C-alpha positions as a Markdown table, in Angstrom:
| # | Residue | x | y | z |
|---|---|---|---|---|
| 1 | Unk | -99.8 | 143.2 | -145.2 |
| 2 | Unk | -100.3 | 147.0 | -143.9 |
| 3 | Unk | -103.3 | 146.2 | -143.1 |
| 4 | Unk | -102.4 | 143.5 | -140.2 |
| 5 | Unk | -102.6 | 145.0 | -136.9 |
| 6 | Unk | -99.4 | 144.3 | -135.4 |
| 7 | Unk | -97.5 | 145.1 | -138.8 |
| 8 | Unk | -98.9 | 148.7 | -138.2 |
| 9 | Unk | -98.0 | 149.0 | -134.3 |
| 10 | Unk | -94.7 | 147.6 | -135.4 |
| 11 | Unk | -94.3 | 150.3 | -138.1 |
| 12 | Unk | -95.5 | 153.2 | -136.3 |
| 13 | Unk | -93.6 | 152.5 | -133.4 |
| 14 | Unk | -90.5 | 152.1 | -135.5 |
| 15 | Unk | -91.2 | 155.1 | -137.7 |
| 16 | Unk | -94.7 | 157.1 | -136.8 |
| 17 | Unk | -93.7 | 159.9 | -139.6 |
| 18 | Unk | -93.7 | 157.4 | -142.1 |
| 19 | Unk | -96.8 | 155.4 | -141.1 |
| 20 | Unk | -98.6 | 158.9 | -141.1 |
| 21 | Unk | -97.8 | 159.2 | -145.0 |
| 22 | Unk | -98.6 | 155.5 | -145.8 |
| 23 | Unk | -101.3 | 157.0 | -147.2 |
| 24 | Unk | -99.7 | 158.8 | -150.0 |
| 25 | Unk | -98.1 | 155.3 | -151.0 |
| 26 | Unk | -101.5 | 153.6 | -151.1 |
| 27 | Unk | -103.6 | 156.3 | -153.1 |
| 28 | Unk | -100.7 | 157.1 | -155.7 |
| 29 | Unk | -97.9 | 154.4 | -155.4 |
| 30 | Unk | -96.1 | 155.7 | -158.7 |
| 31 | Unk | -95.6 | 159.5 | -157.9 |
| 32 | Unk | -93.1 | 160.9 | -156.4 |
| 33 | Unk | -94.6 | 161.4 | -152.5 |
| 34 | Unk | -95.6 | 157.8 | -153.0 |
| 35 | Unk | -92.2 | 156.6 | -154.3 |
| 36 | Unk | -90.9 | 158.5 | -151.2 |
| 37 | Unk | -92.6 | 156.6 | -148.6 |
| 38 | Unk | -91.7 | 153.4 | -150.7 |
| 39 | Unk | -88.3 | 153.2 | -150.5 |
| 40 | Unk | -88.0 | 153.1 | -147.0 |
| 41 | Unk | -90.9 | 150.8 | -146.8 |
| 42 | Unk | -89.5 | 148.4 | -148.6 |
| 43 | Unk | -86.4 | 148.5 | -146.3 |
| 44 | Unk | -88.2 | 148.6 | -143.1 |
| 45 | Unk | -90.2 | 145.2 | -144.7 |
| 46 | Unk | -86.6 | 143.6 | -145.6 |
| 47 | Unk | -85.5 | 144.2 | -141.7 |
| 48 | Unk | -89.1 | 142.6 | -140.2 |
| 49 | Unk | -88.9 | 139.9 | -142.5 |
| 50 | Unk | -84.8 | 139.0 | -142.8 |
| 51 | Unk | -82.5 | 140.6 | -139.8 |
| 52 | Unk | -83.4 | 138.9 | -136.2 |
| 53 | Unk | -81.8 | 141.6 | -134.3 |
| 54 | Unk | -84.6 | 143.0 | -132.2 |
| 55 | Unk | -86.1 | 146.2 | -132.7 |
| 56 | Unk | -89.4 | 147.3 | -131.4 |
| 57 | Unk | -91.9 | 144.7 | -132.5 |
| 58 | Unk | -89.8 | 144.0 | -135.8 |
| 59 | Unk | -88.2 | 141.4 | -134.1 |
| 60 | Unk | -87.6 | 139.6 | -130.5 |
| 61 | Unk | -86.0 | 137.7 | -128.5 |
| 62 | Unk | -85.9 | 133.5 | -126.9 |
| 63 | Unk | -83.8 | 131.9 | -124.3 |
| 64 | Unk | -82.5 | 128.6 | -125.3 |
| 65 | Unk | -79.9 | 126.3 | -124.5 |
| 66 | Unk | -77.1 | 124.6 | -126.9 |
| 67 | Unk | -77.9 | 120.7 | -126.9 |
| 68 | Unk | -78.0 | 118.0 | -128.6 |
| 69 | Unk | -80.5 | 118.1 | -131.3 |
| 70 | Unk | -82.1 | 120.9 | -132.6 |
| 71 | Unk | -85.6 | 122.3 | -131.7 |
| 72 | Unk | -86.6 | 126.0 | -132.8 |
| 73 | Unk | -90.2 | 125.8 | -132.6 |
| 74 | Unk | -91.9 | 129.2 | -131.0 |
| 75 | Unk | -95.5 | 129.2 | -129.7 |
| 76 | Unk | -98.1 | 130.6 | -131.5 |
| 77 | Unk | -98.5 | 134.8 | -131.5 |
| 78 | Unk | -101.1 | 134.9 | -128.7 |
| 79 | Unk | -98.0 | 133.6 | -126.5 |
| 80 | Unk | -95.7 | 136.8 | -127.4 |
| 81 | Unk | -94.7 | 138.6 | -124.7 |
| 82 | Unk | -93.7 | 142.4 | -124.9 |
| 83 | Unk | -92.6 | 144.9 | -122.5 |
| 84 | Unk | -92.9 | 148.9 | -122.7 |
| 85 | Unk | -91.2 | 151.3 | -121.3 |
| 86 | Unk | -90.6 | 155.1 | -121.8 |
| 87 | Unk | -87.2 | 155.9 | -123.7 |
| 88 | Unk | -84.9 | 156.9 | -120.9 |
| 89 | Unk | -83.6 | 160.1 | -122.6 |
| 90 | Unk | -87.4 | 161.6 | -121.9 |
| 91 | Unk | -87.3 | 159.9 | -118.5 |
| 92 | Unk | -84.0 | 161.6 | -117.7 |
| 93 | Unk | -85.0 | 165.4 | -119.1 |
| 94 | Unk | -88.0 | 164.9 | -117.1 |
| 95 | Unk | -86.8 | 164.3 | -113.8 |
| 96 | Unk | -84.1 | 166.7 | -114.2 |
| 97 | Unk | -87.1 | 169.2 | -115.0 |
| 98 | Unk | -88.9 | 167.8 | -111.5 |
| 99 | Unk | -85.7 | 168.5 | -109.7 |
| 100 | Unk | -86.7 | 172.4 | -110.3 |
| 101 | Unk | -90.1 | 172.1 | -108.4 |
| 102 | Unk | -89.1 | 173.9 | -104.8 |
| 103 | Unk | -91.7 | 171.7 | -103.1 |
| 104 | Unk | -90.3 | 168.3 | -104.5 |
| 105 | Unk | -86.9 | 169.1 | -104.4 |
| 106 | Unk | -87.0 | 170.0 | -100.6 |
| 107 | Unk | -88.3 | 165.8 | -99.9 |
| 108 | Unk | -85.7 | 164.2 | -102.2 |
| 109 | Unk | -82.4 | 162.5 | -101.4 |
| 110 | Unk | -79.5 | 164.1 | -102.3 |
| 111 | Unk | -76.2 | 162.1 | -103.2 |
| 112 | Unk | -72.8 | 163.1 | -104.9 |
| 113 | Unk | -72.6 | 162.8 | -108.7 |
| 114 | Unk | -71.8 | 159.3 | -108.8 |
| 115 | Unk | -68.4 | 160.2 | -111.3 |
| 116 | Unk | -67.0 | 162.9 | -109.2 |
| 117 | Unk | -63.5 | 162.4 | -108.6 |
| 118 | Unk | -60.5 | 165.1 | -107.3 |
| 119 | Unk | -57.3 | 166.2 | -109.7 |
| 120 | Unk | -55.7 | 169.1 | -109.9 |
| 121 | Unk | -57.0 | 170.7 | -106.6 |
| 122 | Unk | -60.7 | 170.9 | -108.4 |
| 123 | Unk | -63.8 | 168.1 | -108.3 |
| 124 | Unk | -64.1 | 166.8 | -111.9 |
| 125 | Unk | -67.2 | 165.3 | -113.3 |
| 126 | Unk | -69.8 | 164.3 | -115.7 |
| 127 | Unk | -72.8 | 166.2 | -116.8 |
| 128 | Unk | -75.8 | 165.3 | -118.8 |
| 129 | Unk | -78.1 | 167.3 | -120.8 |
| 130 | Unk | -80.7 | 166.9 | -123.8 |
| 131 | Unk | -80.3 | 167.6 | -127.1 |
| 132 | Unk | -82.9 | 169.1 | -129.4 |
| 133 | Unk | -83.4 | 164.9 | -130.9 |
| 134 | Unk | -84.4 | 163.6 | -127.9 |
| 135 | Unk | -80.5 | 161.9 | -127.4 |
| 136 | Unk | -78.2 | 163.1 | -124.4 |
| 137 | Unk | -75.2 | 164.5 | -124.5 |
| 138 | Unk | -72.3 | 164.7 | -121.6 |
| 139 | Unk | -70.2 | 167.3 | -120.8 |
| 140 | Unk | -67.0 | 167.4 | -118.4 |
| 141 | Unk | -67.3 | 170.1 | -115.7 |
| 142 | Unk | -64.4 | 171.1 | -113.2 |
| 143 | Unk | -65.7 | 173.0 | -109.7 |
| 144 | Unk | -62.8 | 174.5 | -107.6 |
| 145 | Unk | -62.9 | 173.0 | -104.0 |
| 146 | Unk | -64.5 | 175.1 | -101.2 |
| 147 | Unk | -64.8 | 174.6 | -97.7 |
| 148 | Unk | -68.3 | 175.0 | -97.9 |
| 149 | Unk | -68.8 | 172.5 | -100.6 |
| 150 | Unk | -65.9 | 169.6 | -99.7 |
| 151 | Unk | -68.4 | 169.7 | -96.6 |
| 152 | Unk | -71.7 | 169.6 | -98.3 |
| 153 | Unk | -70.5 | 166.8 | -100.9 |
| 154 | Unk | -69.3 | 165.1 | -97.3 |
| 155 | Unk | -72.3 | 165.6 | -95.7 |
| 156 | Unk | -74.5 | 163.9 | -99.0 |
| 157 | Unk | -72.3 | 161.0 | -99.1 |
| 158 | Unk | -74.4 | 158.6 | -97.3 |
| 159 | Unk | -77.7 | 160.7 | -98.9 |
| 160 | Unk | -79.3 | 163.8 | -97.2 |
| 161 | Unk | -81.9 | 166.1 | -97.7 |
| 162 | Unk | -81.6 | 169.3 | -98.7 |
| 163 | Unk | -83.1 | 171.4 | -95.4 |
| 164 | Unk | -80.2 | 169.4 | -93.7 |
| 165 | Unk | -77.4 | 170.4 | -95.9 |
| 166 | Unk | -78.4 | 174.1 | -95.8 |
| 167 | Unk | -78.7 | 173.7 | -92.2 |
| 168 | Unk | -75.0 | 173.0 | -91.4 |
| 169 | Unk | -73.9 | 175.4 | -93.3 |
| 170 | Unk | -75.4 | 178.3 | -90.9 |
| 171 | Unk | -73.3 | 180.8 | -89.7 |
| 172 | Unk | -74.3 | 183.9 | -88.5 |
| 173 | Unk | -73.1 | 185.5 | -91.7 |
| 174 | Unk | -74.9 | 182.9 | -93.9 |
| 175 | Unk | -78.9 | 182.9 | -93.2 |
| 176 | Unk | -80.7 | 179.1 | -94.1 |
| 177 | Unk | -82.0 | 180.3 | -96.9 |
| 178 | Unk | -78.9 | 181.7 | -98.6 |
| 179 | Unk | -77.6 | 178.5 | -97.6 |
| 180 | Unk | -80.5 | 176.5 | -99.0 |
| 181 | Unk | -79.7 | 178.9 | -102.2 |
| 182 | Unk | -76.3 | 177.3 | -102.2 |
| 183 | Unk | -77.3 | 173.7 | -102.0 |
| 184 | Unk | -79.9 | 174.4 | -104.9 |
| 185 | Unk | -77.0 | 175.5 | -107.0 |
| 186 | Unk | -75.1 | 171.8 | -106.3 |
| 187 | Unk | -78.2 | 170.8 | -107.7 |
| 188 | Unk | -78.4 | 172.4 | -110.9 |
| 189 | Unk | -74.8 | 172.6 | -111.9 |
| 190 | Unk | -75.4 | 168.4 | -110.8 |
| 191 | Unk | -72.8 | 168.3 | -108.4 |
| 192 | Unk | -75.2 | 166.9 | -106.3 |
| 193 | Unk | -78.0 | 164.2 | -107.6 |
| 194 | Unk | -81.3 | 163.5 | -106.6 |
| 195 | Unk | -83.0 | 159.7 | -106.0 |
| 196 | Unk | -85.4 | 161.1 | -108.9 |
| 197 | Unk | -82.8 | 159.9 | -111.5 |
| 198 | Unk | -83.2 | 156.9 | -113.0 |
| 199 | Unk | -81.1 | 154.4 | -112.6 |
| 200 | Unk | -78.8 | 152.7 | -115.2 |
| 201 | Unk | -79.9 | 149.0 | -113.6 |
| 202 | Unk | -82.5 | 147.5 | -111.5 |
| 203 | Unk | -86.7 | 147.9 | -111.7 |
| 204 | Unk | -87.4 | 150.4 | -114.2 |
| 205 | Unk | -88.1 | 154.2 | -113.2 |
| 206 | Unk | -91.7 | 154.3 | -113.8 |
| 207 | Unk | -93.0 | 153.5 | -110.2 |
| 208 | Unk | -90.3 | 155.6 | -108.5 |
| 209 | Unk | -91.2 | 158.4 | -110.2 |
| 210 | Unk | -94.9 | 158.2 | -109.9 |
| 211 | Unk | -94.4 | 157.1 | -105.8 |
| 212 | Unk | -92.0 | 160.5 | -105.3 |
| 213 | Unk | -94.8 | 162.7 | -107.5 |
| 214 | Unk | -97.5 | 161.3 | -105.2 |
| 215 | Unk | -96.0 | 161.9 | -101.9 |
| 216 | Unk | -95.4 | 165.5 | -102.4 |
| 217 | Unk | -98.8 | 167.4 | -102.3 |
| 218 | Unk | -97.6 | 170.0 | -104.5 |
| 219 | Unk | -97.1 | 167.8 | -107.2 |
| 220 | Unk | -99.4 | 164.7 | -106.4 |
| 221 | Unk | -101.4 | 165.9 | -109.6 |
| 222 | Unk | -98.6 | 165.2 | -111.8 |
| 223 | Unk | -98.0 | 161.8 | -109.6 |
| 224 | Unk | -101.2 | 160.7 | -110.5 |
| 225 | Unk | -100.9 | 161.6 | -114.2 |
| 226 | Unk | -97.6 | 160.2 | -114.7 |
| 227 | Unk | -99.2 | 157.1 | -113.0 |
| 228 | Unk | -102.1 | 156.7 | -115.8 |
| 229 | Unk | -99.6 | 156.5 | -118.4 |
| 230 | Unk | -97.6 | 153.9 | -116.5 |
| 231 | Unk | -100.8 | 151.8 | -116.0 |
| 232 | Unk | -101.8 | 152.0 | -119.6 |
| 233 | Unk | -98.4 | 151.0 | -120.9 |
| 234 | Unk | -98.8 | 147.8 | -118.7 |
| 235 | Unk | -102.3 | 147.6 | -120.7 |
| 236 | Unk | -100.5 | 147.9 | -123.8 |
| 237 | Unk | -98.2 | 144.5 | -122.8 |
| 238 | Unk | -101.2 | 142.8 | -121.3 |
| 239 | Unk | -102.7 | 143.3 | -124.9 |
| 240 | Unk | -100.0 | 141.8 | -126.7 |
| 241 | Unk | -99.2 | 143.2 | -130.3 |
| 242 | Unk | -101.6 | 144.3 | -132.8 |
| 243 | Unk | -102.7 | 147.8 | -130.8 |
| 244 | Unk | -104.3 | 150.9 | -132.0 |
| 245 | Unk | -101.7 | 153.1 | -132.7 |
| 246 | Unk | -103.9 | 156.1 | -131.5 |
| 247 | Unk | -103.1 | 155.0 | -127.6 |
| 248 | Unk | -99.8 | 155.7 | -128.8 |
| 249 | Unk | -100.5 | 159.0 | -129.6 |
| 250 | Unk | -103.0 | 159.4 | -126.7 |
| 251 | Unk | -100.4 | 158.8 | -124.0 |
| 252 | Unk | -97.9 | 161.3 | -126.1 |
| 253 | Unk | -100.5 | 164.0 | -125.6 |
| 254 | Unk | -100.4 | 163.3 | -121.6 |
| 255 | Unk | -96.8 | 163.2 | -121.3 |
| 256 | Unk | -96.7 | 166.3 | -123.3 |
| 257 | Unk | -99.3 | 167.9 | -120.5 |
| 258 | Unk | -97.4 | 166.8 | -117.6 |
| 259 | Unk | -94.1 | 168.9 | -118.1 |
| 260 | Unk | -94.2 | 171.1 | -121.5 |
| 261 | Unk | -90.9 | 172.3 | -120.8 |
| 262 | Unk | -89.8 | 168.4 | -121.9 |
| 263 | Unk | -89.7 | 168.4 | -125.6 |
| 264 | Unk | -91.0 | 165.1 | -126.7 |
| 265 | Unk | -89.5 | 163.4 | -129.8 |
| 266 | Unk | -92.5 | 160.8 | -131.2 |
| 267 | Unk | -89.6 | 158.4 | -132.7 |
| 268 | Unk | -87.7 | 157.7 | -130.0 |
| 269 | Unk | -90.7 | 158.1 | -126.8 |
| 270 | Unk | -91.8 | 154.6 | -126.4 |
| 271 | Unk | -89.4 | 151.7 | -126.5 |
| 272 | Unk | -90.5 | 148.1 | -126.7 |
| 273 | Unk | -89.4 | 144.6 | -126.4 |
| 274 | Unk | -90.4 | 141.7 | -127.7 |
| 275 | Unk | -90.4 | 138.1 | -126.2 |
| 276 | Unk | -90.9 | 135.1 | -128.1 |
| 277 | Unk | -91.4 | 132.1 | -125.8 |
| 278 | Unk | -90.8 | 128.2 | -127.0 |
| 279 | Unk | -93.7 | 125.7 | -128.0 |
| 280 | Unk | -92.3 | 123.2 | -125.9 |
| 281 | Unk | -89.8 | 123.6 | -122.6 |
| 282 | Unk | -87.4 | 125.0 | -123.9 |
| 283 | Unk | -85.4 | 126.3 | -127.7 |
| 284 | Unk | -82.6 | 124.0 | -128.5 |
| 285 | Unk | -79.7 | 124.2 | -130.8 |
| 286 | Unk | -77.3 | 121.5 | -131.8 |
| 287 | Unk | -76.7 | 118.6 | -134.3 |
| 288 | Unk | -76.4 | 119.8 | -137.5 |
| 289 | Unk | -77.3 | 123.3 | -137.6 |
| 290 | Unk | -74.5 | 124.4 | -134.2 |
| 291 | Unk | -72.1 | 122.9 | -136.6 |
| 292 | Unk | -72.3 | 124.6 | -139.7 |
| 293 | Unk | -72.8 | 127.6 | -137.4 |
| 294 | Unk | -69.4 | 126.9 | -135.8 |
| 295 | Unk | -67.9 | 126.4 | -139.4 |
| 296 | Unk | -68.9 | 129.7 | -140.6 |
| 297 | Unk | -67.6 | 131.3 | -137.5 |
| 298 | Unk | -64.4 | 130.1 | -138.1 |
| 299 | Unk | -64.5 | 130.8 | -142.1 |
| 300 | Unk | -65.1 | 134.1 | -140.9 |
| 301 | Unk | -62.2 | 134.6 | -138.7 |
| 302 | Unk | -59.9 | 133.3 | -141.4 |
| 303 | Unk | -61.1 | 135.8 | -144.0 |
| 304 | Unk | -61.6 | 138.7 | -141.4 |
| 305 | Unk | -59.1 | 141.6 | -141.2 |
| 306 | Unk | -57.7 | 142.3 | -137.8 |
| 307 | Unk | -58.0 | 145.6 | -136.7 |
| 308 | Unk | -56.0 | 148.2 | -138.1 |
| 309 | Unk | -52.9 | 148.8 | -135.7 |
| 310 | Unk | -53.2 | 152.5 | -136.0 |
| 311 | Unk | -57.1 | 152.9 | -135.1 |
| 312 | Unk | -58.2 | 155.2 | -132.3 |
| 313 | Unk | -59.1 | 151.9 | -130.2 |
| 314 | Unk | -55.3 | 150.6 | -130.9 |
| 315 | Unk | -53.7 | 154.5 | -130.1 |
| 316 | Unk | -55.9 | 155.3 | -127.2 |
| 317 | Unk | -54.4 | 151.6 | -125.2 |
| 318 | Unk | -51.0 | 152.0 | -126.2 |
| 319 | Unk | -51.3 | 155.3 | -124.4 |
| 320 | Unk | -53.1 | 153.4 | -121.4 |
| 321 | Unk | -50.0 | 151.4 | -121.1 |
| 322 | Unk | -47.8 | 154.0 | -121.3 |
| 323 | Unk | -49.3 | 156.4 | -118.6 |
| 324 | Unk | -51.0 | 153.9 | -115.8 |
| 325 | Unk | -49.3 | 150.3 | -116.3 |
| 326 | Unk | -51.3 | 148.0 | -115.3 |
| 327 | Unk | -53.5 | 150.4 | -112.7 |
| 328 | Unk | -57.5 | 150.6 | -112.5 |
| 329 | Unk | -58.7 | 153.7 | -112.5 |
| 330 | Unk | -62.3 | 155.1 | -112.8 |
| 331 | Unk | -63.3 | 155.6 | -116.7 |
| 332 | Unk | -64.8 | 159.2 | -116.4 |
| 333 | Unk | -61.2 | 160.0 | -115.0 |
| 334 | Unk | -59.4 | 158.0 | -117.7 |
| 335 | Unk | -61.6 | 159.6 | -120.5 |
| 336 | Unk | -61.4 | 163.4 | -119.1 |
| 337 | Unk | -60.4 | 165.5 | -121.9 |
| 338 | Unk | -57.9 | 167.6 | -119.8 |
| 339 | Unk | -56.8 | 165.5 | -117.3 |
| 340 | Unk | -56.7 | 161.6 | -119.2 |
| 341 | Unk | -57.0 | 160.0 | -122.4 |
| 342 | Unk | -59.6 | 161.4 | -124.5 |
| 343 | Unk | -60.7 | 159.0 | -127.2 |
| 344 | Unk | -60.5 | 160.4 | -130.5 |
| 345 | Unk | -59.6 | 163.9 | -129.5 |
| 346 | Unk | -59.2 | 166.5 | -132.3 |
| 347 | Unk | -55.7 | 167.8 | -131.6 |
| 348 | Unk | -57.3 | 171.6 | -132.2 |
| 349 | Unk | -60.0 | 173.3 | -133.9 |
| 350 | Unk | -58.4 | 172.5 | -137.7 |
| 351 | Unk | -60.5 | 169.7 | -137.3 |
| 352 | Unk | -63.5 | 171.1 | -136.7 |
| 353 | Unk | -65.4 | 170.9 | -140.3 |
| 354 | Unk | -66.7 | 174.8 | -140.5 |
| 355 | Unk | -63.5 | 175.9 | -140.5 |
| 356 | Unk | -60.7 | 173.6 | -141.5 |
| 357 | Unk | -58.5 | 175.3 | -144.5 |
| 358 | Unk | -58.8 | 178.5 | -143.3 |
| 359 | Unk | -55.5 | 180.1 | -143.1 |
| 360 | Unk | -55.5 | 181.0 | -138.9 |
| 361 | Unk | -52.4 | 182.9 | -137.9 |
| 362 | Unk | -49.7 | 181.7 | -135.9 |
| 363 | Unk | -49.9 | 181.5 | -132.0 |
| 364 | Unk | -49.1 | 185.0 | -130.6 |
| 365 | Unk | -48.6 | 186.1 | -127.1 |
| 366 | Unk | -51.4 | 187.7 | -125.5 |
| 367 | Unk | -51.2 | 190.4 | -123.4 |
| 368 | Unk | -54.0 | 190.3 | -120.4 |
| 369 | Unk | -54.8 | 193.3 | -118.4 |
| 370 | Unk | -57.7 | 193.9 | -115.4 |
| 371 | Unk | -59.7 | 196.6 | -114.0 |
| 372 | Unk | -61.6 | 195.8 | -110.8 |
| 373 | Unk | -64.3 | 197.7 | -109.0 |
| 374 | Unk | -66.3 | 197.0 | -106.1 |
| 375 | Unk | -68.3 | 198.3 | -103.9 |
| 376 | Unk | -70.3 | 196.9 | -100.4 |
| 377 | Unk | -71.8 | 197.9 | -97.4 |
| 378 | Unk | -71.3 | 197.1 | -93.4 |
| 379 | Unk | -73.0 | 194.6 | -91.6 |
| 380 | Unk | -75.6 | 192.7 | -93.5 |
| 381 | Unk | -75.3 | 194.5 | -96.5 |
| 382 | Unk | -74.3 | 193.1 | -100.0 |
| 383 | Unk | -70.7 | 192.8 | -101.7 |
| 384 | Unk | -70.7 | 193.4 | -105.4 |
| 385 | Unk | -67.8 | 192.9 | -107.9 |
| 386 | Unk | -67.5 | 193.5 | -111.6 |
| 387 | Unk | -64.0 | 192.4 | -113.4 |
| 388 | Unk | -63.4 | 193.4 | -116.7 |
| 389 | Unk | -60.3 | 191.3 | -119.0 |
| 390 | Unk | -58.8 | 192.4 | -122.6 |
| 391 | Unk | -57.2 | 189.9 | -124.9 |
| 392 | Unk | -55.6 | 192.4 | -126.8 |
| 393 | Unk | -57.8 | 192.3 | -129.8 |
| 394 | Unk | -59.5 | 189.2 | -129.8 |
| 395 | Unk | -61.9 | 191.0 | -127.5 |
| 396 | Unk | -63.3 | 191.2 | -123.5 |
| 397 | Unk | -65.2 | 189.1 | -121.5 |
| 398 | Unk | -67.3 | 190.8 | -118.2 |
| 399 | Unk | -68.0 | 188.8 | -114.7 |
| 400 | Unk | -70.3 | 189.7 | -111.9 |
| 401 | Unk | -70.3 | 188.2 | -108.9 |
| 402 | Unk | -72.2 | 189.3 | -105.4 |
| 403 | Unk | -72.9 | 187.4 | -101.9 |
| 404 | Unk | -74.0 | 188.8 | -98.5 |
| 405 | Unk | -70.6 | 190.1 | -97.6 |
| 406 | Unk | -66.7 | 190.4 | -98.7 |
| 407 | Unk | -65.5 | 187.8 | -96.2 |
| 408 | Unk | -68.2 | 185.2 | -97.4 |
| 409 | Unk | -66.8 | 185.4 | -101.2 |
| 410 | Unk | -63.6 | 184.4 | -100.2 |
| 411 | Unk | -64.5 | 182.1 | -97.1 |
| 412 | Unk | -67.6 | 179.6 | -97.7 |
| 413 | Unk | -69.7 | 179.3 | -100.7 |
| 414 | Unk | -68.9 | 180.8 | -103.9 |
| 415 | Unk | -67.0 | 178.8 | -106.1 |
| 416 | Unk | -65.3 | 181.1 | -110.0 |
């Protein structure tokens, strides 16, 4: 069976570390590196063979219509239909690594992060970063309004580039490029988005991304690049399954090239669907089969448990009720940690696994004092501040901040 060529696409493409130590399973199946790799074999060979679910090339999908009579006969293998795509947690890291290019961030189109919302006299939102397994993970952020940036978010809402942001926010105190410094920040602290992201529907990212590469001569190279590993992903599908696994690990190497900052996880790079069309017109289901489906559906409500009354899911809409009624709201608000209903919030850090049991003293009052000292020059010259705050004796935390003069900290585009 291993040796089929669209069992191995499927298996490397579900698991490459384990189809790179097949081999200790087929020279020596009864030690214990071979016993290693059969175990999970075994399991992965139970899922192909016995859950429909799709995953990778394990399984796919049909579109059929309830009728009838039954007719569940597919089309031979040479019909199957598959679609690649990069996973969209390397597509995301990327572009937010492209954003960082000067050249290509100066001829994208900038937009407000699309969960920003106001409470509390501050602009709450969502962030998104990488984690070190290739999955994302999203963090609230809070930014205290400014004139300077309730104008810029203003400005973006209808999409803007970035020359023409900084530009409006001239004054004769505030050169373009300190201004163009201030925009950039929006950028990273993602206050501001570019049209690099991918989106969460439509056409997928691929072409964008390659089109707004290409048009920029500074990074046309990696346009073109990104391009060839779009075009032979297309190959890939046009092949069907059964590929060399080795233009798997080709195209890894190129992706790996293109941005090296982006840390590629092998497992989780390339995603694939499978598509399994009809012999005939069309699948059908009815007769017989529909109704012994329906009469295990409803066996299994009968013997079901409902859901416990005191779950998370149960808590977090009786709290719903009790707050907003029957209002709509946006979610990222409703979620926020300080401001809504966070789902299965720990109510402190007891819960947190390193250190619950550990006897932690009762609340005490904490005394807060500050020294300041600053320091600036006339006219054009800089403004710098350093602010020093004891906790009595859990420590002290140091700030710095600096701008082109005193009034422009507390007038335009500083935001602490």
């Amino acid at each position: 069976m291993l040796q089929r060529p669209e069992i191995r696409e499927a298996l490397w493409l579900a698991s490459p570390g384990l189809f790179d130590r097949l081999s200790d399973w087929l020279d020596a199946p009864a030690s214990e590196r071979g016993q290693a790799v059969e175990r999970p074999l075994v399991r992965y060979h139970a899922r192909m063979a016995g859950r429909a679910t799709p995953f990778g090339l394990f399984a796919g999908w049909s579109l059929g219509d309830i009728d009838d009579e039954t007719a569940l006969t597919l089309g031979p293998r040479a019909d199957y239909q598959r679609v690649s795509r990069l996973d969209m947690g390397y597509v995301g890291a990327l572009c937010r690594a492209l954003e960082q290019h000067p050249a290509l961030l100066s001829r994208l189109v900038l937009r407000p992060n699309s969960s920003l919302f106001r409470a509390l006299h501050r602009r709450r939102y969502v962030t998104v970063a990488s984690t070190p397994g290739g999955g994302r993970r999203y963090r609230f952020m809070a930014a205290h309004g400014t004139e300077a940036l309730d104008e810029t978010l203003e400005r973006a809402a209808a999409g803007a580039s970035l020359d023409a942001l900084a530009q409006a926010l001239v004054e004769p105190d505030i050169s373009h490029e300190d201004a163009r410094d201030f925009v950039r920040e929006q950028v990273q602290h993602q206050l501001l988005e570019t049209d690099l992201a991918p989106m969460l529907t439509g056409s997928g990212p691929d072409d964008a991304i390659a089109s707004t590469l290409g048009r920029c001569p500074e990074t046309a190279a990696l346009g073109a690049a990104f391009a060839a590993v779009r075009d032979e992903l297309a190959a890939l599908d046009a092949a069907g399954v059964g590929n060399d696994v080795e233009r798997y690990r080709t195209l890894a190497g190129r992706l790996s090239a293109l941005v090296p900052s982006v840390s590629i996880d092998l497992a989780r790079l390339f995603q694939v669907d499978l598509i399994k069309p009809a012999a005939g017109e069309r699948l059908r289901l009815g007769g017989p089969p529909l109704a012994e489906l329906l009469r295990a559906v409803t066996l299994l409500h009968r013997v079901a448990s409902p859901p416990a009354d005191d779950g998370p899911l149960s808590a977090f809409r009786a709290e719903f009720v009790r707050r907003y009624g029957d209002r709509q709201l946006p979610l990222a608000q409703i979620v926020d940690d300080d401001l809504g209903i966070a789902f299965e919030r720990a109510d402190s850090m007891l819960h947190m696994p390193l250190v619950k049991g550990l006897p932690f003293p009762p609340p005490r009052r904490v005394v807060v004092g500050a020294s300041a000292s600053a320091s600036w020059s006339d006219g054009s010259g800089s403004f710098t501040g350093s602010f020093a705050t004891n906790r009595s004796n859990h420590g002290c935390s140091r700030s710095r901040i600096s701008s082109a003069s005193a009034d422009t900290i507390h007038r335009r585009c500083h935001r602490h």
